[in-house]
């Protein structure tokens, strides 16, 4: 398996960023909260933004509409 590192400061791979996005982290700040990527030198923030921009965040649509993602998920349950 070929690992592509996004954040060399904390050893975070592109695959890890994608996994956090699948788990609901839709912004670079949320990715930082999940794994610290982007919180040291900051050189990876644009790369993280690019990864998030390409992928489908399951909650992004709700957030973009200004709705609370958790409230919407609770209603659906």
PDB file of N, CA, C and O in Angstrom:
ATOM      1  N   UNK A   1       0.844  -1.185   0.000  1.00  0.00           N
ATOM      2  CA  UNK A   1       0.000   0.000   0.000  1.00  0.00           C
ATOM      3  C   UNK A   1       0.891   1.250   0.000  1.00  0.00           C
ATOM      4  O   UNK A   1       1.811   1.372   0.805  1.00  0.00           O
ATOM      5  N   UNK A   2       0.627   2.148  -0.896  1.00  0.00           N
ATOM      6  CA  UNK A   2       1.389   3.382  -1.010  1.00  0.00           C
ATOM      7  C   UNK A   2       0.745   4.459  -0.144  1.00  0.00           C
ATOM      8  O   UNK A   2      -0.404   4.818  -0.354  1.00  0.00           O
ATOM      9  N   UNK A   3       1.488   4.963   0.831  1.00  0.00           N
ATOM     10  CA  UNK A   3       0.966   5.999   1.722  1.00  0.00           C
ATOM     11  C   UNK A   3       1.362   7.374   1.214  1.00  0.00           C
ATOM     12  O   UNK A   3       2.532   7.631   0.956  1.00  0.00           O
ATOM     13  N   UNK A   4       0.370   8.226   1.079  1.00  0.00           N
ATOM     14  CA  UNK A   4       0.607   9.603   0.682  1.00  0.00           C
ATOM     15  C   UNK A   4       0.372  10.461   1.923  1.00  0.00           C
ATOM     16  O   UNK A   4      -0.751  10.537   2.419  1.00  0.00           O
ATOM     17  N   UNK A   5       1.452  11.053   2.419  1.00  0.00           N
ATOM     18  CA  UNK A   5       1.335  11.865   3.625  1.00  0.00           C
ATOM     19  C   UNK A   5       0.841  13.260   3.293  1.00  0.00           C
ATOM     20  O   UNK A   5       1.339  13.910   2.393  1.00  0.00           O
ATOM     21  N   UNK A   6      -0.151  13.694   4.038  1.00  0.00           N
ATOM     22  CA  UNK A   6      -0.700  15.034   3.889  1.00  0.00           C
ATOM     23  C   UNK A   6      -0.020  15.942   4.909  1.00  0.00           C
ATOM     24  O   UNK A   6       0.404  17.041   4.592  1.00  0.00           O
ATOM     25  N   UNK A   7       0.067  15.475   6.132  1.00  0.00           N
ATOM     26  CA  UNK A   7       0.662  16.244   7.231  1.00  0.00           C
ATOM     27  C   UNK A   7       1.905  15.519   7.721  1.00  0.00           C
ATOM     28  O   UNK A   7       1.798  14.494   8.403  1.00  0.00           O
ATOM     29  N   UNK A   8       3.061  16.039   7.355  1.00  0.00           N
ATOM     30  CA  UNK A   8       4.299  15.385   7.779  1.00  0.00           C
ATOM     31  C   UNK A   8       4.615  15.683   9.246  1.00  0.00           C
ATOM     32  O   UNK A   8       5.326  14.916   9.885  1.00  0.00           O
ATOM     33  N   UNK A   9       4.071  16.762   9.793  1.00  0.00           N
ATOM     34  CA  UNK A   9       4.321  17.085  11.205  1.00  0.00           C
ATOM     35  C   UNK A   9       3.773  16.002  12.128  1.00  0.00           C
ATOM     36  O   UNK A   9       4.386  15.661  13.139  1.00  0.00           O
ATOM     37  N   UNK A  10       2.597  15.460  11.791  1.00  0.00           N
ATOM     38  CA  UNK A  10       1.953  14.455  12.632  1.00  0.00           C
ATOM     39  C   UNK A  10       1.803  13.099  11.944  1.00  0.00           C
ATOM     40  O   UNK A  10       1.171  12.203  12.483  1.00  0.00           O
ATOM     41  N   UNK A  11       2.363  12.956  10.741  1.00  0.00           N
ATOM     42  CA  UNK A  11       2.321  11.683  10.040  1.00  0.00           C
ATOM     43  C   UNK A  11       0.922  11.255   9.627  1.00  0.00           C
ATOM     44  O   UNK A  11       0.592  10.077   9.652  1.00  0.00           O
ATOM     45  N   UNK A  12       0.102  12.221   9.203  1.00  0.00           N
ATOM     46  CA  UNK A  12      -1.278  11.938   8.805  1.00  0.00           C
ATOM     47  C   UNK A  12      -1.321  11.717   7.294  1.00  0.00           C
ATOM     48  O   UNK A  12      -0.838  12.541   6.520  1.00  0.00           O
ATOM     49  N   UNK A  13      -1.931  10.607   6.902  1.00  0.00           N
ATOM     50  CA  UNK A  13      -2.003  10.261   5.483  1.00  0.00           C
ATOM     51  C   UNK A  13      -3.296  10.779   4.847  1.00  0.00           C
ATOM     52  O   UNK A  13      -4.255  11.114   5.550  1.00  0.00           O
ATOM     53  N   UNK A  14      -3.292  10.785   3.527  1.00  0.00           N
ATOM     54  CA  UNK A  14      -4.490  11.174   2.778  1.00  0.00           C
ATOM     55  C   UNK A  14      -5.651  10.247   3.126  1.00  0.00           C
ATOM     56  O   UNK A  14      -6.791  10.687   3.275  1.00  0.00           O
ATOM     57  N   UNK A  15      -5.347   8.958   3.281  1.00  0.00           N
ATOM     58  CA  UNK A  15      -6.383   7.991   3.624  1.00  0.00           C
ATOM     59  C   UNK A  15      -7.000   8.306   4.988  1.00  0.00           C
ATOM     60  O   UNK A  15      -8.213   8.187   5.167  1.00  0.00           O
ATOM     61  N   UNK A  16      -6.182   8.731   5.952  1.00  0.00           N
ATOM     62  CA  UNK A  16      -6.695   9.077   7.274  1.00  0.00           C
ATOM     63  C   UNK A  16      -7.605  10.304   7.195  1.00  0.00           C
ATOM     64  O   UNK A  16      -8.654  10.344   7.838  1.00  0.00           O
ATOM     65  N   UNK A  17      -7.215  11.296   6.407  1.00  0.00           N
ATOM     66  CA  UNK A  17      -8.040  12.495   6.241  1.00  0.00           C
ATOM     67  C   UNK A  17      -9.377  12.110   5.624  1.00  0.00           C
ATOM     68  O   UNK A  17     -10.442  12.546   6.078  1.00  0.00           O
ATOM     69  N   UNK A  18      -9.346  11.248   4.609  1.00  0.00           N
ATOM     70  CA  UNK A  18     -10.590  10.803   3.974  1.00  0.00           C
ATOM     71  C   UNK A  18     -11.479  10.047   4.954  1.00  0.00           C
ATOM     72  O   UNK A  18     -12.698  10.209   4.946  1.00  0.00           O
ATOM     73  N   UNK A  19     -10.877   9.244   5.814  1.00  0.00           N
ATOM     74  CA  UNK A  19     -11.646   8.485   6.810  1.00  0.00           C
ATOM     75  C   UNK A  19     -12.313   9.443   7.802  1.00  0.00           C
ATOM     76  O   UNK A  19     -13.493   9.277   8.141  1.00  0.00           O
ATOM     77  N   UNK A  20     -11.583  10.461   8.255  1.00  0.00           N
ATOM     78  CA  UNK A  20     -12.182  11.446   9.161  1.00  0.00           C
ATOM     79  C   UNK A  20     -13.318  12.197   8.467  1.00  0.00           C
ATOM     80  O   UNK A  20     -14.336  12.499   9.086  1.00  0.00           O
ATOM     81  N   UNK A  21     -13.164  12.467   7.174  1.00  0.00           N
ATOM     82  CA  UNK A  21     -14.229  13.124   6.413  1.00  0.00           C
ATOM     83  C   UNK A  21     -15.458  12.222   6.318  1.00  0.00           C
ATOM     84  O   UNK A  21     -16.589  12.693   6.482  1.00  0.00           O
ATOM     85  N   UNK A  22     -15.243  10.945   6.093  1.00  0.00           N
ATOM     86  CA  UNK A  22     -16.358   9.998   6.054  1.00  0.00           C
ATOM     87  C   UNK A  22     -17.072   9.937   7.400  1.00  0.00           C
ATOM     88  O   UNK A  22     -18.276   9.714   7.463  1.00  0.00           O
ATOM     89  N   UNK A  23     -16.307  10.142   8.466  1.00  0.00           N
ATOM     90  CA  UNK A  23     -16.875  10.109   9.815  1.00  0.00           C
ATOM     91  C   UNK A  23     -17.541  11.423  10.197  1.00  0.00           C
ATOM     92  O   UNK A  23     -18.052  11.554  11.304  1.00  0.00           O
ATOM     93  N   UNK A  24     -17.507  12.423   9.281  1.00  0.00           N
ATOM     94  CA  UNK A  24     -18.244  13.654   9.516  1.00  0.00           C
ATOM     95  C   UNK A  24     -17.434  14.929   9.631  1.00  0.00           C
ATOM     96  O   UNK A  24     -18.000  15.994   9.801  1.00  0.00           O
ATOM     97  N   UNK A  25     -16.114  14.858   9.542  1.00  0.00           N
ATOM     98  CA  UNK A  25     -15.294  16.066   9.601  1.00  0.00           C
ATOM     99  C   UNK A  25     -15.304  16.721   8.222  1.00  0.00           C
ATOM    100  O   UNK A  25     -14.727  16.191   7.276  1.00  0.00           O
ATOM    101  N   UNK A  26     -15.990  17.854   8.096  1.00  0.00           N
ATOM    102  CA  UNK A  26     -16.203  18.461   6.785  1.00  0.00           C
ATOM    103  C   UNK A  26     -15.356  19.706   6.524  1.00  0.00           C
ATOM    104  O   UNK A  26     -15.429  20.273   5.447  1.00  0.00           O
ATOM    105  N   UNK A  27     -14.588  20.133   7.510  1.00  0.00           N
ATOM    106  CA  UNK A  27     -13.760  21.324   7.353  1.00  0.00           C
ATOM    107  C   UNK A  27     -12.342  21.022   7.836  1.00  0.00           C
ATOM    108  O   UNK A  27     -12.141  20.093   8.627  1.00  0.00           O
ATOM    109  N   UNK A  28     -11.362  21.806   7.385  1.00  0.00           N
ATOM    110  CA  UNK A  28     -10.001  21.616   7.896  1.00  0.00           C
ATOM    111  C   UNK A  28      -9.936  21.720   9.429  1.00  0.00           C
ATOM    112  O   UNK A  28      -9.184  20.990  10.069  1.00  0.00           O
ATOM    113  N   UNK A  29     -10.732  22.582  10.012  1.00  0.00           N
ATOM    114  CA  UNK A  29     -10.740  22.720  11.475  1.00  0.00           C
ATOM    115  C   UNK A  29     -11.243  21.438  12.140  1.00  0.00           C
ATOM    116  O   UNK A  29     -10.716  21.005  13.167  1.00  0.00           O
ATOM    117  N   UNK A  30     -12.256  20.806  11.552  1.00  0.00           N
ATOM    118  CA  UNK A  30     -12.768  19.551  12.102  1.00  0.00           C
ATOM    119  C   UNK A  30     -11.759  18.418  11.917  1.00  0.00           C
ATOM    120  O   UNK A  30     -11.621  17.558  12.786  1.00  0.00           O
ATOM    121  N   UNK A  31     -11.043  18.430  10.802  1.00  0.00           N
ATOM    122  CA  UNK A  31      -9.971  17.455  10.597  1.00  0.00           C
ATOM    123  C   UNK A  31      -8.892  17.666  11.657  1.00  0.00           C
ATOM    124  O   UNK A  31      -8.406  16.712  12.265  1.00  0.00           O
ATOM    125  N   UNK A  32      -8.543  18.914  11.918  1.00  0.00           N
ATOM    126  CA  UNK A  32      -7.537  19.231  12.942  1.00  0.00           C
ATOM    127  C   UNK A  32      -7.964  18.721  14.308  1.00  0.00           C
ATOM    128  O   UNK A  32      -7.158  18.183  15.066  1.00  0.00           O
ATOM    129  N   UNK A  33      -9.231  18.870  14.621  1.00  0.00           N
ATOM    130  CA  UNK A  33      -9.742  18.379  15.905  1.00  0.00           C
ATOM    131  C   UNK A  33      -9.659  16.860  15.987  1.00  0.00           C
ATOM    132  O   UNK A  33      -9.431  16.307  17.057  1.00  0.00           O
ATOM    133  N   UNK A  34      -9.842  16.210  14.851  1.00  0.00           N
ATOM    134  CA  UNK A  34      -9.849  14.749  14.828  1.00  0.00           C
ATOM    135  C   UNK A  34      -8.444  14.151  14.912  1.00  0.00           C
ATOM    136  O   UNK A  34      -8.255  13.110  15.518  1.00  0.00           O
ATOM    137  N   UNK A  35      -7.451  14.817  14.282  1.00  0.00           N
ATOM    138  CA  UNK A  35      -6.128  14.173  14.194  1.00  0.00           C
ATOM    139  C   UNK A  35      -4.940  15.122  14.279  1.00  0.00           C
ATOM    140  O   UNK A  35      -3.809  14.691  14.070  1.00  0.00           O
ATOM    141  N   UNK A  36      -5.160  16.400  14.538  1.00  0.00           N
ATOM    142  CA  UNK A  36      -4.116  17.427  14.671  1.00  0.00           C
ATOM    143  C   UNK A  36      -3.521  17.900  13.342  1.00  0.00           C
ATOM    144  O   UNK A  36      -2.720  18.815  13.330  1.00  0.00           O
ATOM    145  N   UNK A  37      -3.887  17.284  12.234  1.00  0.00           N
ATOM    146  CA  UNK A  37      -3.345  17.711  10.944  1.00  0.00           C
ATOM    147  C   UNK A  37      -3.665  19.185  10.712  1.00  0.00           C
ATOM    148  O   UNK A  37      -4.798  19.614  10.888  1.00  0.00           O
ATOM    149  N   UNK A  38      -2.654  19.950  10.332  1.00  0.00           N
ATOM    150  CA  UNK A  38      -2.838  21.369  10.047  1.00  0.00           C
ATOM    151  C   UNK A  38      -2.640  22.285  11.244  1.00  0.00           C
ATOM    152  O   UNK A  38      -2.763  23.493  11.117  1.00  0.00           O
ATOM    153  N   UNK A  39      -2.317  21.728  12.403  1.00  0.00           N
ATOM    154  CA  UNK A  39      -2.209  22.562  13.601  1.00  0.00           C
ATOM    155  C   UNK A  39      -0.785  22.959  13.958  1.00  0.00           C
ATOM    156  O   UNK A  39      -0.580  23.741  14.872  1.00  0.00           O
ATOM    157  N   UNK A  40       0.210  22.436  13.248  1.00  0.00           N
ATOM    158  CA  UNK A  40       1.590  22.804  13.576  1.00  0.00           C
ATOM    159  C   UNK A  40       2.099  23.844  12.589  1.00  0.00           C
ATOM    160  O   UNK A  40       1.884  25.027  12.794  1.00  0.00           O
ATOM    161  N   UNK A  41       2.690  23.439  11.500  1.00  0.00           N
ATOM    162  CA  UNK A  41       3.245  24.427  10.562  1.00  0.00           C
ATOM    163  C   UNK A  41       2.180  24.986   9.616  1.00  0.00           C
ATOM    164  O   UNK A  41       2.343  26.068   9.077  1.00  0.00           O
ATOM    165  N   UNK A  42       1.102  24.238   9.387  1.00  0.00           N
ATOM    166  CA  UNK A  42       0.007  24.718   8.544  1.00  0.00           C
ATOM    167  C   UNK A  42       0.188  24.521   7.054  1.00  0.00           C
ATOM    168  O   UNK A  42      -0.696  24.870   6.278  1.00  0.00           O
ATOM    169  N   UNK A  43       1.301  23.938   6.639  1.00  0.00           N
ATOM    170  CA  UNK A  43       1.538  23.795   5.198  1.00  0.00           C
ATOM    171  C   UNK A  43       0.600  22.790   4.536  1.00  0.00           C
ATOM    172  O   UNK A  43       0.464  22.798   3.317  1.00  0.00           O
ATOM    173  N   UNK A  44      -0.084  21.967   5.315  1.00  0.00           N
ATOM    174  CA  UNK A  44      -0.962  20.945   4.732  1.00  0.00           C
ATOM    175  C   UNK A  44      -2.422  21.390   4.637  1.00  0.00           C
ATOM    176  O   UNK A  44      -3.246  20.659   4.078  1.00  0.00           O
ATOM    177  N   UNK A  45      -2.743  22.561   5.147  1.00  0.00           N
ATOM    178  CA  UNK A  45      -4.146  22.981   5.189  1.00  0.00           C
ATOM    179  C   UNK A  45      -4.765  23.049   3.793  1.00  0.00           C
ATOM    180  O   UNK A  45      -5.892  22.595   3.583  1.00  0.00           O
ATOM    181  N   UNK A  46      -4.037  23.565   2.817  1.00  0.00           N
ATOM    182  CA  UNK A  46      -4.579  23.637   1.447  1.00  0.00           C
ATOM    183  C   UNK A  46      -4.802  22.250   0.864  1.00  0.00           C
ATOM    184  O   UNK A  46      -5.778  22.018   0.155  1.00  0.00           O
ATOM    185  N   UNK A  47      -3.912  21.341   1.176  1.00  0.00           N
ATOM    186  CA  UNK A  47      -4.066  19.953   0.702  1.00  0.00           C
ATOM    187  C   UNK A  47      -5.303  19.323   1.344  1.00  0.00           C
ATOM    188  O   UNK A  47      -6.067  18.626   0.678  1.00  0.00           O
ATOM    189  N   UNK A  48      -5.506  19.574   2.628  1.00  0.00           N
ATOM    190  CA  UNK A  48      -6.690  19.063   3.324  1.00  0.00           C
ATOM    191  C   UNK A  48      -7.951  19.657   2.694  1.00  0.00           C
ATOM    192  O   UNK A  48      -8.921  18.939   2.448  1.00  0.00           O
ATOM    193  N   UNK A  49      -7.932  20.951   2.400  1.00  0.00           N
ATOM    194  CA  UNK A  49      -9.081  21.594   1.746  1.00  0.00           C
ATOM    195  C   UNK A  49      -9.360  20.938   0.403  1.00  0.00           C
ATOM    196  O   UNK A  49     -10.523  20.709   0.052  1.00  0.00           O
ATOM    197  N   UNK A  50      -8.325  20.618  -0.339  1.00  0.00           N
ATOM    198  CA  UNK A  50      -8.497  19.984  -1.651  1.00  0.00           C
ATOM    199  C   UNK A  50      -9.111  18.595  -1.501  1.00  0.00           C
ATOM    200  O   UNK A  50     -10.002  18.212  -2.262  1.00  0.00           O
ATOM    201  N   UNK A  51      -8.661  17.838  -0.507  1.00  0.00           N
ATOM    202  CA  UNK A  51      -9.213  16.498  -0.280  1.00  0.00           C
ATOM    203  C   UNK A  51     -10.685  16.609   0.106  1.00  0.00           C
ATOM    204  O   UNK A  51     -11.524  15.872  -0.411  1.00  0.00           O
ATOM    205  N   UNK A  52     -11.004  17.529   0.982  1.00  0.00           N
ATOM    206  CA  UNK A  52     -12.391  17.701   1.412  1.00  0.00           C
ATOM    207  C   UNK A  52     -13.276  18.183   0.271  1.00  0.00           C
ATOM    208  O   UNK A  52     -14.441  17.802   0.184  1.00  0.00           O
ATOM    209  N   UNK A  53     -12.714  18.996  -0.609  1.00  0.00           N
ATOM    210  CA  UNK A  53     -13.471  19.514  -1.737  1.00  0.00           C
ATOM    211  C   UNK A  53     -13.836  18.446  -2.749  1.00  0.00           C
ATOM    212  O   UNK A  53     -14.849  18.528  -3.423  1.00  0.00           O
ATOM    213  N   UNK A  54     -12.996  17.392  -2.849  1.00  0.00           N
ATOM    214  CA  UNK A  54     -13.237  16.313  -3.813  1.00  0.00           C
ATOM    215  C   UNK A  54     -14.197  15.274  -3.281  1.00  0.00           C
ATOM    216  O   UNK A  54     -14.893  14.627  -4.039  1.00  0.00           O
ATOM    217  N   UNK A  55     -14.183  15.092  -1.980  1.00  0.00           N
ATOM    218  CA  UNK A  55     -14.969  14.011  -1.403  1.00  0.00           C
ATOM    219  C   UNK A  55     -16.360  14.455  -1.018  1.00  0.00           C
ATOM    220  O   UNK A  55     -16.654  15.641  -0.912  1.00  0.00           O
ATOM    221  N   UNK A  56     -17.193  13.490  -0.790  1.00  0.00           N
ATOM    222  CA  UNK A  56     -18.551  13.762  -0.341  1.00  0.00           C
ATOM    223  C   UNK A  56     -18.598  13.626   1.168  1.00  0.00           C
ATOM    224  O   UNK A  56     -18.355  12.555   1.692  1.00  0.00           O
ATOM    225  N   UNK A  57     -18.884  14.710   1.829  1.00  0.00           N
ATOM    226  CA  UNK A  57     -19.044  14.671   3.272  1.00  0.00           C
ATOM    227  C   UNK A  57     -20.510  14.377   3.549  1.00  0.00           C
ATOM    228  O   UNK A  57     -21.379  15.099   3.067  1.00  0.00           O
ATOM    229  N   UNK A  58     -20.808  13.346   4.305  1.00  0.00           N
ATOM    230  CA  UNK A  58     -22.208  12.972   4.513  1.00  0.00           C
ATOM    231  C   UNK A  58     -23.052  14.057   5.158  1.00  0.00           C
ATOM    232  O   UNK A  58     -24.248  14.107   4.943  1.00  0.00           O
ATOM    233  N   UNK A  59     -22.423  14.943   5.904  1.00  0.00           N
ATOM    234  CA  UNK A  59     -23.192  15.975   6.600  1.00  0.00           C
ATOM    235  C   UNK A  59     -23.060  17.356   5.958  1.00  0.00           C
ATOM    236  O   UNK A  59     -23.710  18.293   6.373  1.00  0.00           O
ATOM    237  N   UNK A  60     -22.196  17.466   4.936  1.00  0.00           N
ATOM    238  CA  UNK A  60     -21.941  18.778   4.326  1.00  0.00           C
ATOM    239  C   UNK A  60     -23.214  19.429   3.798  1.00  0.00           C
ATOM    240  O   UNK A  60     -23.441  20.612   3.971  1.00  0.00           O
ATOM    241  N   UNK A  61     -24.048  18.656   3.144  1.00  0.00           N
ATOM    242  CA  UNK A  61     -25.277  19.210   2.573  1.00  0.00           C
ATOM    243  C   UNK A  61     -26.142  19.840   3.655  1.00  0.00           C
ATOM    244  O   UNK A  61     -26.669  20.931   3.486  1.00  0.00           O
ATOM    245  N   UNK A  62     -26.274  19.175   4.790  1.00  0.00           N
ATOM    246  CA  UNK A  62     -27.071  19.719   5.892  1.00  0.00           C
ATOM    247  C   UNK A  62     -26.436  20.980   6.462  1.00  0.00           C
ATOM    248  O   UNK A  62     -27.122  21.958   6.750  1.00  0.00           O
ATOM    249  N   UNK A  63     -25.122  20.955   6.622  1.00  0.00           N
ATOM    250  CA  UNK A  63     -24.416  22.108   7.170  1.00  0.00           C
ATOM    251  C   UNK A  63     -24.524  23.287   6.217  1.00  0.00           C
ATOM    252  O   UNK A  63     -24.749  24.422   6.631  1.00  0.00           O
ATOM    253  N   UNK A  64     -24.378  23.029   4.917  1.00  0.00           N
ATOM    254  CA  UNK A  64     -24.500  24.090   3.922  1.00  0.00           C
ATOM    255  C   UNK A  64     -25.882  24.735   3.953  1.00  0.00           C
ATOM    256  O   UNK A  64     -26.043  25.900   3.646  1.00  0.00           O
ATOM    257  N   UNK A  65     -26.893  23.964   4.324  1.00  0.00           N
ATOM    258  CA  UNK A  65     -28.249  24.494   4.412  1.00  0.00           C
ATOM    259  C   UNK A  65     -28.482  25.241   5.722  1.00  0.00           C
ATOM    260  O   UNK A  65     -29.563  25.761   5.949  1.00  0.00           O
ATOM    261  N   UNK A  66     -27.473  25.258   6.596  1.00  0.00           N
ATOM    262  CA  UNK A  66     -27.607  25.956   7.870  1.00  0.00           C
ATOM    263  C   UNK A  66     -28.313  25.135   8.929  1.00  0.00           C
ATOM    264  O   UNK A  66     -28.655  25.636   9.990  1.00  0.00           O
ATOM    265  N   UNK A  67     -28.536  23.874   8.665  1.00  0.00           N
ATOM    266  CA  UNK A  67     -29.222  23.004   9.623  1.00  0.00           C
ATOM    267  C   UNK A  67     -28.198  22.329  10.521  1.00  0.00           C
ATOM    268  O   UNK A  67     -27.066  22.105  10.134  1.00  0.00           O
ATOM    269  N   UNK A  68     -28.625  22.020  11.698  1.00  0.00           N
ATOM    270  CA  UNK A  68     -27.785  21.255  12.604  1.00  0.00           C
ATOM    271  C   UNK A  68     -27.761  19.818  12.108  1.00  0.00           C
ATOM    272  O   UNK A  68     -28.792  19.161  12.021  1.00  0.00           O
ATOM    273  N   UNK A  69     -26.591  19.339  11.783  1.00  0.00           N
ATOM    274  CA  UNK A  69     -26.466  17.982  11.252  1.00  0.00           C
ATOM    275  C   UNK A  69     -26.941  16.956  12.272  1.00  0.00           C
ATOM    276  O   UNK A  69     -27.615  15.996  11.928  1.00  0.00           O
ATOM    277  N   UNK A  70     -26.608  17.148  13.527  1.00  0.00           N
ATOM    278  CA  UNK A  70     -27.027  16.185  14.544  1.00  0.00           C
ATOM    279  C   UNK A  70     -28.532  16.200  14.729  1.00  0.00           C
ATOM    280  O   UNK A  70     -29.147  15.149  14.900  1.00  0.00           O
ATOM    281  N   UNK A  71     -29.144  17.382  14.668  1.00  0.00           N
ATOM    282  CA  UNK A  71     -30.598  17.456  14.807  1.00  0.00           C
ATOM    283  C   UNK A  71     -31.281  16.744  13.658  1.00  0.00           C
ATOM    284  O   UNK A  71     -32.250  16.017  13.845  1.00  0.00           O
ATOM    285  N   UNK A  72     -30.740  16.908  12.457  1.00  0.00           N
ATOM    286  CA  UNK A  72     -31.324  16.245  11.288  1.00  0.00           C
ATOM    287  C   UNK A  72     -31.171  14.737  11.397  1.00  0.00           C
ATOM    288  O   UNK A  72     -32.078  13.992  11.047  1.00  0.00           O
ATOM    289  N   UNK A  73     -30.032  14.274  11.897  1.00  0.00           N
ATOM    290  CA  UNK A  73     -29.819  12.849  12.029  1.00  0.00           C
ATOM    291  C   UNK A  73     -30.736  12.266  13.112  1.00  0.00           C
ATOM    292  O   UNK A  73     -31.229  11.160  12.966  1.00  0.00           O
ATOM    293  N   UNK A  74     -30.962  13.018  14.185  1.00  0.00           N
ATOM    294  CA  UNK A  74     -31.857  12.567  15.241  1.00  0.00           C
ATOM    295  C   UNK A  74     -33.288  12.444  14.719  1.00  0.00           C
ATOM    296  O   UNK A  74     -34.006  11.509  15.067  1.00  0.00           O
ATOM    297  N   UNK A  75     -33.695  13.392  13.875  1.00  0.00           N
ATOM    298  CA  UNK A  75     -35.043  13.349  13.319  1.00  0.00           C
ATOM    299  C   UNK A  75     -35.233  12.133  12.418  1.00  0.00           C
ATOM    300  O   UNK A  75     -36.299  11.550  12.353  1.00  0.00           O
ATOM    301  N   UNK A  76     -34.180  11.779  11.709  1.00  0.00           N
ATOM    302  CA  UNK A  76     -34.249  10.657  10.773  1.00  0.00           C
ATOM    303  C   UNK A  76     -34.324   9.316  11.486  1.00  0.00           C
ATOM    304  O   UNK A  76     -34.837   8.350  10.942  1.00  0.00           O
ATOM    305  N   UNK A  77     -33.823   9.273  12.688  1.00  0.00           N
ATOM    306  CA  UNK A  77     -33.762   7.989  13.434  1.00  0.00           C
ATOM    307  C   UNK A  77     -35.102   7.571  13.969  1.00  0.00           C
ATOM    308  O   UNK A  77     -36.079   8.130  14.029  1.00  0.00           O
TER     309      UNK A  77
END
